[in-house]
Tab-separated table of N, CA and C in Angstrom:
chain	number	residue	atom	x	y	z
A	1	UNK	N	87.414	95.074	101.041
A	1	UNK	CA	88.543	94.184	100.857
A	1	UNK	C	88.373	92.987	101.779
A	2	UNK	N	88.083	91.837	101.223
A	2	UNK	CA	87.973	90.606	102.013
A	2	UNK	C	89.350	90.073	102.385
A	3	UNK	N	90.177	89.852	101.391
A	3	UNK	CA	91.551	89.416	101.600
A	3	UNK	C	92.437	90.320	100.755
A	4	UNK	N	93.475	90.851	101.346
A	4	UNK	CA	94.360	91.704	100.577
A	4	UNK	C	95.153	92.660	101.443
A	5	UNK	N	95.737	93.625	100.765
A	5	UNK	CA	96.649	94.575	101.369
A	5	UNK	C	96.294	95.973	100.885
A	6	UNK	N	96.312	96.946	101.777
A	6	UNK	CA	96.014	98.330	101.395
A	6	UNK	C	97.058	99.264	101.979
A	7	UNK	N	97.501	100.208	101.140
A	7	UNK	CA	98.428	101.266	101.552
A	7	UNK	C	97.716	102.600	101.471
A	8	UNK	N	97.951	103.455	102.449
A	8	UNK	CA	97.602	104.873	102.411
A	8	UNK	C	98.876	105.619	102.792
A	9	UNK	N	99.058	106.816	102.239
A	9	UNK	CA	100.275	107.571	102.545
A	9	UNK	C	99.910	109.020	102.790
A	10	UNK	N	100.353	109.542	103.942
A	10	UNK	CA	100.143	110.953	104.265
A	10	UNK	C	101.485	111.654	104.219
A	11	UNK	N	101.636	112.509	103.234
A	11	UNK	CA	102.869	113.284	103.099
A	11	UNK	C	102.982	114.275	104.246
A	12	UNK	N	104.217	114.570	104.633
A	12	UNK	CA	104.480	115.592	105.629
A	12	UNK	C	104.049	116.939	105.058
A	13	UNK	N	103.663	117.858	105.910
A	13	UNK	CA	103.303	119.196	105.450
A	13	UNK	C	104.507	120.034	105.048
A	14	UNK	N	105.697	119.566	105.367
A	14	UNK	CA	106.927	120.282	105.051
A	14	UNK	C	107.410	119.868	103.660
A	15	UNK	N	107.481	120.798	102.694
A	15	UNK	CA	107.906	120.434	101.339
A	15	UNK	C	109.351	119.943	101.258
A	16	UNK	N	110.144	120.191	102.297
A	16	UNK	CA	111.532	119.726	102.309
A	16	UNK	C	111.713	118.392	103.033
A	17	UNK	N	110.605	117.812	103.486
A	17	UNK	CA	110.653	116.557	104.245
A	17	UNK	C	110.250	115.410	103.336
A	18	UNK	N	111.119	114.403	103.212
A	18	UNK	CA	110.838	113.236	102.372
A	18	UNK	C	110.010	112.178	103.089
A	19	UNK	N	109.750	112.361	104.383
A	19	UNK	CA	109.038	111.345	105.151
A	19	UNK	C	107.560	111.657	105.265
A	20	UNK	N	106.781	110.591	105.303
A	20	UNK	CA	105.352	110.677	105.547
A	20	UNK	C	104.931	109.396	106.252
A	21	UNK	N	103.665	109.328	106.631
A	21	UNK	CA	103.161	108.170	107.369
A	21	UNK	C	102.525	107.180	106.399
A	22	UNK	N	103.032	105.949	106.383
A	22	UNK	CA	102.469	104.870	105.574
A	22	UNK	C	101.528	104.054	106.442
A	23	UNK	N	100.232	104.124	106.151
A	23	UNK	CA	99.238	103.281	106.802
A	23	UNK	C	99.131	101.992	106.013
A	24	UNK	N	99.154	100.865	106.705
A	24	UNK	CA	99.063	99.566	106.050
A	24	UNK	C	97.966	98.763	106.726
A	25	UNK	N	97.107	98.182	105.901
A	25	UNK	CA	96.048	97.311	106.405
A	25	UNK	C	96.143	96.000	105.647
A	26	UNK	N	96.039	94.884	106.360
A	26	UNK	CA	96.080	93.569	105.724
A	26	UNK	C	94.938	92.721	106.252
A	27	UNK	N	94.350	91.951	105.353
A	27	UNK	CA	93.325	90.983	105.727
A	27	UNK	C	93.669	89.663	105.068
A	28	UNK	N	93.919	88.660	105.884
A	28	UNK	CA	94.197	87.320	105.399
A	28	UNK	C	93.012	86.427	105.691
A	29	UNK	N	93.189	85.122	105.494
A	29	UNK	CA	92.103	84.171	105.742
A	29	UNK	C	91.666	84.161	107.197
A	30	UNK	N	92.641	84.198	108.114
A	30	UNK	CA	92.311	84.071	109.528
A	30	UNK	C	92.771	85.244	110.380
A	31	UNK	N	93.594	86.122	109.808
A	31	UNK	CA	94.140	87.223	110.592
A	31	UNK	C	94.035	88.523	109.819
A	32	UNK	N	93.903	89.607	110.556
A	32	UNK	CA	93.925	90.919	109.931
A	32	UNK	C	94.629	91.879	110.880
A	33	UNK	N	95.103	92.968	110.324
A	33	UNK	CA	95.781	93.941	111.156
A	33	UNK	C	95.953	95.259	110.447
A	34	UNK	N	96.283	96.266	111.236
A	34	UNK	CA	96.514	97.598	110.714
A	34	UNK	C	97.712	98.172	111.453
A	35	UNK	N	98.580	98.832	110.718
A	35	UNK	CA	99.756	99.432	111.323
A	35	UNK	C	100.302	100.506	110.414
A	36	UNK	N	101.503	100.923	110.702
A	36	UNK	CA	102.123	101.941	109.875
A	36	UNK	C	103.451	102.375	110.450
A	37	UNK	N	104.120	103.228	109.672
A	37	UNK	CA	105.409	103.732	110.110
A	37	UNK	C	105.764	104.949	109.272
A	38	UNK	N	106.725	105.743	109.760
A	38	UNK	CA	107.244	106.885	109.008
A	38	UNK	C	108.172	106.354	107.921
A	39	UNK	N	107.867	106.696	106.676
A	39	UNK	CA	108.568	106.114	105.533
A	39	UNK	C	108.868	107.218	104.523
A	40	UNK	N	110.041	107.157	103.900
A	40	UNK	CA	110.346	108.080	102.817
A	40	UNK	C	109.464	107.730	101.618
A	41	UNK	N	108.879	108.762	100.998
A	41	UNK	CA	107.979	108.504	99.871
A	41	UNK	C	108.711	107.788	98.744
A	42	UNK	N	110.015	108.035	98.582
A	42	UNK	CA	110.787	107.392	97.529
A	42	UNK	C	110.843	105.872	97.729
A	43	UNK	N	110.877	105.432	98.990
A	43	UNK	CA	110.914	103.994	99.278
A	43	UNK	C	109.614	103.310	98.868
A	44	UNK	N	108.486	103.970	99.103
A	44	UNK	CA	107.197	103.396	98.712
A	44	UNK	C	107.111	103.321	97.188
A	45	UNK	N	107.523	104.389	96.525
A	45	UNK	CA	107.501	104.416	95.065
A	45	UNK	C	108.405	103.334	94.496
A	46	UNK	N	109.594	103.188	95.051
A	46	UNK	CA	110.543	102.173	94.583
A	46	UNK	C	109.981	100.762	94.776
A	47	UNK	N	109.347	100.510	95.917
A	47	UNK	CA	108.717	99.204	96.144
A	47	UNK	C	107.674	98.943	95.058
A	48	UNK	N	106.842	99.933	94.773
A	48	UNK	CA	105.848	99.779	93.720
A	48	UNK	C	106.490	99.480	92.381
A	49	UNK	N	107.554	100.167	92.049
A	49	UNK	CA	108.245	99.931	90.775
A	49	UNK	C	108.779	98.506	90.678
A	50	UNK	N	109.293	97.969	91.782
A	50	UNK	CA	109.839	96.603	91.767
A	50	UNK	C	108.765	95.539	91.563
A	51	UNK	N	107.503	95.894	91.813
A	51	UNK	CA	106.423	94.933	91.611
A	51	UNK	C	106.205	94.598	90.141
A	52	UNK	N	106.844	95.327	89.234
A	52	UNK	CA	106.757	95.037	87.797
A	52	UNK	C	107.604	93.823	87.414
A	53	UNK	N	108.414	93.308	88.310
A	53	UNK	CA	109.288	92.173	88.025
A	53	UNK	C	108.468	90.962	87.598
A	54	UNK	N	108.872	90.363	86.486
A	54	UNK	CA	108.201	89.147	86.012
A	54	UNK	C	109.215	88.266	85.314
A	55	UNK	N	109.295	87.031	85.667
A	55	UNK	CA	108.646	86.430	86.833
A	55	UNK	C	109.432	86.755	88.103
A	56	UNK	N	108.752	86.681	89.217
A	56	UNK	CA	109.418	86.817	90.511
A	56	UNK	C	110.007	85.451	90.828
A	57	UNK	N	111.284	85.424	91.092
A	57	UNK	CA	111.975	84.158	91.327
A	57	UNK	C	111.942	83.785	92.808
A	58	UNK	N	111.903	82.476	93.099
A	58	UNK	CA	111.860	82.042	94.508
A	58	UNK	C	113.022	82.568	95.342
A	59	UNK	N	114.195	82.686	94.739
A	59	UNK	CA	115.354	83.153	95.498
A	59	UNK	C	115.541	84.671	95.425
A	60	UNK	N	114.574	85.365	94.806
A	60	UNK	CA	114.650	86.833	94.713
A	60	UNK	C	113.259	87.446	94.882
A	61	UNK	N	112.624	87.243	96.048
A	61	UNK	CA	111.298	87.831	96.252
A	61	UNK	C	111.366	89.355	96.267
A	62	UNK	N	110.226	89.987	96.057
A	62	UNK	CA	110.116	91.442	96.156
A	62	UNK	C	109.791	91.745	97.618
A	63	UNK	N	110.637	92.532	98.268
A	63	UNK	CA	110.470	92.791	99.697
A	63	UNK	C	110.628	94.271	100.020
A	64	UNK	N	109.919	94.681	101.044
A	64	UNK	CA	110.095	96.022	101.611
A	64	UNK	C	109.894	95.901	103.120
A	65	UNK	N	110.772	96.540	103.866
A	65	UNK	CA	110.689	96.540	105.323
A	65	UNK	C	110.939	97.947	105.825
A	66	UNK	N	110.124	98.349	106.789
A	66	UNK	CA	110.267	99.683	107.359
A	66	UNK	C	110.244	99.602	108.870
A	67	UNK	N	111.080	100.383	109.475
A	67	UNK	CA	111.209	100.435	110.921
A	67	UNK	C	112.515	101.126	111.249
A	68	UNK	N	113.114	100.734	112.347
A	68	UNK	CA	114.414	101.251	112.737
A	68	UNK	C	115.488	100.246	112.333
A	69	UNK	N	116.689	100.748	112.053
A	69	UNK	CA	117.778	99.808	111.742
A	69	UNK	C	117.934	98.848	112.897
A	70	UNK	N	118.094	97.595	112.645
A	70	UNK	CA	118.456	96.873	111.435
A	70	UNK	C	117.251	96.328	110.652
A	71	UNK	N	116.057	96.864	110.838
A	71	UNK	CA	114.850	96.463	110.119
A	71	UNK	C	114.529	94.984	110.293
A	72	UNK	N	114.655	94.516	111.516
A	72	UNK	CA	114.311	93.135	111.842
A	72	UNK	C	113.978	93.065	113.322
A	73	UNK	N	113.370	91.982	113.745
A	73	UNK	CA	113.031	91.792	115.150
A	73	UNK	C	112.163	92.923	115.686
A	74	UNK	N	112.489	93.412	116.876
A	74	UNK	CA	111.706	94.467	117.522
A	74	UNK	C	111.822	95.813	116.823
A	75	UNK	N	112.757	95.944	115.903
A	75	UNK	CA	112.937	97.200	115.170
A	75	UNK	C	112.107	97.268	113.905
A	76	UNK	N	111.450	96.173	113.539
A	76	UNK	CA	110.661	96.092	112.308
A	76	UNK	C	109.199	96.386	112.615
A	77	UNK	N	108.595	97.282	111.849
A	77	UNK	CA	107.192	97.638	112.065
A	77	UNK	C	106.302	97.275	110.891
A	78	UNK	N	106.828	97.329	109.685
A	78	UNK	CA	106.059	96.973	108.487
A	78	UNK	C	106.974	96.176	107.569
A	79	UNK	N	106.494	95.026	107.112
A	79	UNK	CA	107.244	94.229	106.155
A	79	UNK	C	106.263	93.584	105.173
A	80	UNK	N	106.602	93.658	103.890
A	80	UNK	CA	105.795	93.040	102.836
A	80	UNK	C	106.747	92.240	101.954
A	81	UNK	N	106.378	91.004	101.680
A	81	UNK	CA	107.205	90.135	100.842
A	81	UNK	C	106.298	89.434	99.841
A	82	UNK	N	106.680	89.483	98.561
A	82	UNK	CA	105.931	88.819	97.489
A	82	UNK	C	106.848	87.790	96.865
A	83	UNK	N	106.415	86.532	96.851
A	83	UNK	CA	107.218	85.433	96.318
A	83	UNK	C	106.298	84.451	95.592
A	84	UNK	N	106.859	83.612	94.736
A	84	UNK	CA	106.036	82.591	94.089
A	84	UNK	C	105.424	81.663	95.136
A	85	UNK	N	104.168	81.264	94.910
A	85	UNK	CA	103.492	80.352	95.828
A	85	UNK	C	103.456	78.934	95.275
A	86	UNK	N	103.408	78.819	93.954
A	86	UNK	CA	103.316	77.506	93.322
A	86	UNK	C	103.741	77.619	91.861
A	87	UNK	N	103.655	76.533	91.137
A	87	UNK	CA	104.096	76.511	89.733
A	87	UNK	C	103.022	77.007	88.773
A	88	UNK	N	101.827	77.325	89.274
A	88	UNK	CA	100.745	77.822	88.421
A	88	UNK	C	100.760	79.341	88.263
A	89	UNK	N	101.700	80.015	88.910
A	89	UNK	CA	101.796	81.461	88.797
A	89	UNK	C	101.164	82.221	89.944
A	90	UNK	N	100.660	81.511	90.937
A	90	UNK	CA	100.143	82.206	92.120
A	90	UNK	C	101.304	82.797	92.906
A	91	UNK	N	101.024	83.876	93.592
A	91	UNK	CA	102.019	84.557	94.417
A	91	UNK	C	101.602	84.507	95.878
A	92	UNK	N	102.559	84.350	96.758
A	92	UNK	CA	102.319	84.422	98.199
A	92	UNK	C	102.737	85.809	98.659
A	93	UNK	N	101.818	86.510	99.299
A	93	UNK	CA	102.084	87.843	99.828
A	93	UNK	C	102.088	87.720	101.353
A	94	UNK	N	103.276	87.915	101.940
A	94	UNK	CA	103.418	87.818	103.385
A	94	UNK	C	103.554	89.225	103.955
A	95	UNK	N	102.732	89.523	104.958
A	95	UNK	CA	102.730	90.855	105.566
A	95	UNK	C	102.947	90.708	107.068
A	96	UNK	N	103.830	91.547	107.594
A	96	UNK	CA	104.128	91.595	109.024
A	96	UNK	C	103.887	93.026	109.482
A	97	UNK	N	103.041	93.189	110.484
A	97	UNK	CA	102.763	94.510	111.047
A	97	UNK	C	102.941	94.449	112.556
A	98	UNK	N	103.541	95.492	113.090
A	98	UNK	CA	103.757	95.598	114.540
A	98	UNK	C	103.283	96.978	114.973
A	99	UNK	N	102.725	97.051	116.167
A	99	UNK	CA	102.299	98.346	116.703
A	99	UNK	C	103.451	99.331	116.714
A	100	UNK	N	103.129	100.569	116.391
A	100	UNK	CA	104.118	101.644	116.491
A	100	UNK	C	104.192	102.162	117.925
A	101	UNK	N	103.095	102.014	118.662
A	101	UNK	CA	103.064	102.494	120.045
A	101	UNK	C	103.571	101.400	120.974
A	102	UNK	N	104.131	101.793	122.077
A	102	UNK	CA	104.688	100.840	123.027
A	102	UNK	C	103.689	100.523	124.121
A	103	UNK	N	103.879	99.395	124.771
A	103	UNK	CA	102.958	98.928	125.806
A	103	UNK	C	103.316	99.403	127.211
A	104	UNK	N	104.231	100.340	127.347
A	104	UNK	CA	104.625	100.825	128.663
A	104	UNK	C	105.896	100.170	129.177
A	105	UNK	N	106.274	99.057	128.588
A	105	UNK	CA	107.503	98.366	128.971
A	105	UNK	C	108.561	98.509	127.880
A	106	UNK	N	108.344	99.431	126.972
A	106	UNK	CA	109.315	99.653	125.915
A	106	UNK	C	109.185	98.715	124.730
A	107	UNK	N	108.158	97.884	124.726
A	107	UNK	CA	107.978	96.913	123.645
A	107	UNK	C	106.648	97.156	122.934
A	108	UNK	N	106.611	96.928	121.614
A	108	UNK	CA	105.322	96.996	120.919
A	108	UNK	C	104.359	95.981	121.528
A	109	UNK	N	103.077	96.322	121.551
A	109	UNK	CA	102.123	95.459	122.243
A	109	UNK	C	101.399	94.469	121.336
A	110	UNK	N	101.313	94.722	120.051
A	110	UNK	CA	100.587	93.826	119.153
A	110	UNK	C	101.323	93.669	117.841
A	111	UNK	N	101.155	92.507	117.229
A	111	UNK	CA	101.698	92.307	115.895
A	111	UNK	C	100.848	91.259	115.186
A	112	UNK	N	100.936	91.264	113.873
A	112	UNK	CA	100.244	90.268	113.067
A	112	UNK	C	101.141	89.898	111.900
A	113	UNK	N	101.151	88.630	111.568
A	113	UNK	CA	101.834	88.145	110.371
A	113	UNK	C	100.838	87.231	109.670
A	114	UNK	N	100.588	87.529	108.427
A	114	UNK	CA	99.659	86.710	107.669
A	114	UNK	C	100.120	86.619	106.227
A	115	UNK	N	99.652	85.614	105.540
A	115	UNK	CA	99.986	85.389	104.139
A	115	UNK	C	98.700	85.138	103.369
A	116	UNK	N	98.628	85.713	102.184
A	116	UNK	CA	97.504	85.435	101.292
A	116	UNK	C	98.046	85.278	99.887
A	117	UNK	N	97.199	84.779	98.987
A	117	UNK	CA	97.622	84.590	97.601
A	117	UNK	C	97.097	85.704	96.717
A	118	UNK	N	97.864	85.996	95.688
A	118	UNK	CA	97.473	86.951	94.655
A	118	UNK	C	98.039	86.413	93.342
A	119	UNK	N	97.800	87.126	92.253
A	119	UNK	CA	98.382	86.728	90.980
A	119	UNK	C	99.017	87.946	90.313
A	120	UNK	N	99.661	87.724	89.188
A	120	UNK	CA	100.385	88.818	88.531
A	120	UNK	C	99.480	89.967	88.074
A	121	UNK	N	98.297	89.715	87.491
A	121	UNK	CA	97.448	90.859	87.132
A	121	UNK	C	97.042	91.697	88.343
A	122	UNK	N	96.748	91.043	89.462
A	122	UNK	CA	96.403	91.783	90.680
A	122	UNK	C	97.598	92.584	91.177
A	123	UNK	N	98.791	91.997	91.079
A	123	UNK	CA	100.009	92.696	91.491
A	123	UNK	C	100.269	93.907	90.593
A	124	UNK	N	100.019	93.752	89.300
A	124	UNK	CA	100.196	94.868	88.360
A	124	UNK	C	99.220	96.001	88.674
A	125	UNK	N	97.994	95.668	89.012
A	125	UNK	CA	97.025	96.701	89.418
A	125	UNK	C	97.491	97.419	90.679
A	126	UNK	N	98.046	96.678	91.618
A	126	UNK	CA	98.560	97.266	92.853
A	126	UNK	C	99.730	98.207	92.545
A	127	UNK	N	100.602	97.780	91.643
A	127	UNK	CA	101.746	98.608	91.248
A	127	UNK	C	101.277	99.948	90.687
A	128	UNK	N	100.291	99.897	89.805
A	128	UNK	CA	99.746	101.142	89.246
A	128	UNK	C	99.072	101.988	90.323
A	129	UNK	N	98.389	101.332	91.243
A	129	UNK	CA	97.723	102.052	92.329
A	129	UNK	C	98.732	102.749	93.239
A	130	UNK	N	99.856	102.087	93.514
A	130	UNK	CA	100.890	102.714	94.347
A	130	UNK	C	101.423	103.966	93.652
A	131	UNK	N	101.656	103.881	92.340
A	131	UNK	CA	102.150	105.055	91.596
A	131	UNK	C	101.144	106.201	91.691
A	132	UNK	N	99.863	105.894	91.546
A	132	UNK	CA	98.822	106.928	91.634
A	132	UNK	C	98.701	107.466	93.061
A	133	UNK	N	98.870	106.591	94.053
A	133	UNK	CA	98.840	107.020	95.450
A	133	UNK	C	99.964	108.010	95.726
A	134	UNK	N	101.150	107.693	95.258
A	134	UNK	CA	102.299	108.544	95.531
A	134	UNK	C	102.257	109.833	94.710
A	135	UNK	N	101.472	109.869	93.639
A	135	UNK	CA	101.258	111.100	92.866
A	135	UNK	C	100.093	111.925	93.422
A	136	UNK	N	99.458	111.413	94.491
A	136	UNK	CA	98.350	112.120	95.108
A	136	UNK	C	97.046	112.033	94.343
A	137	UNK	N	96.912	111.074	93.439
A	137	UNK	CA	95.708	110.956	92.607
A	137	UNK	C	94.634	110.075	93.229
A	138	UNK	N	95.024	109.181	94.143
A	138	UNK	CA	94.064	108.350	94.865
A	138	UNK	C	94.463	108.329	96.336
A	139	UNK	N	93.540	107.902	97.188
A	139	UNK	CA	93.806	107.872	98.627
A	139	UNK	C	94.302	106.534	99.126
A	140	UNK	N	94.049	105.453	98.349
A	140	UNK	CA	94.401	104.134	98.829
A	140	UNK	C	94.775	103.237	97.660
A	141	UNK	N	95.869	102.498	97.827
A	141	UNK	CA	96.302	101.490	96.864
A	141	UNK	C	95.982	100.121	97.464
A	142	UNK	N	95.289	99.279	96.701
A	142	UNK	CA	94.818	97.996	97.228
A	142	UNK	C	95.314	96.858	96.359
A	143	UNK	N	95.856	95.836	97.016
A	143	UNK	CA	96.177	94.572	96.372
A	143	UNK	C	95.092	93.592	96.768
A	144	UNK	N	94.283	93.198	95.805
A	144	UNK	CA	93.205	92.236	96.069
A	144	UNK	C	93.810	90.848	96.082
A	145	UNK	N	93.533	90.112	97.126
A	145	UNK	CA	94.049	88.758	97.260
A	145	UNK	C	92.915	87.755	97.319
A	146	UNK	N	93.328	86.526	97.570
A	146	UNK	CA	92.345	85.448	97.716
A	146	UNK	C	92.888	84.408	98.660
């Protein structure tokens, strides 16, 4: 993956637990990062389902954020936002990742925010990959960007 976004999901070993670990890797033009957070599998599946939206409107981007309430600032660990990039149908995919581990002072020590472009066919492939990931049929769902 030169530019893009990848999800991996490890389900909890407890069949009564809806949470698992979402690994997220992003590679943009100038920045890359890896992070993750404890996420309900239903939230990942729902995010994937929303990627079927066409067209994505500028005032209604597809977004998912995971962390502690209120899911912003220092409480946010993973955020993905897909919005129109231009009038030709390109999409801007913005990813924010923050370390889950603390630096000893109670604050995350590293973060990355990057944006890359994708298009609707690539987004549709990612949507299908997320569904297969959450069904346990593949190990990684990848959104190829440029």
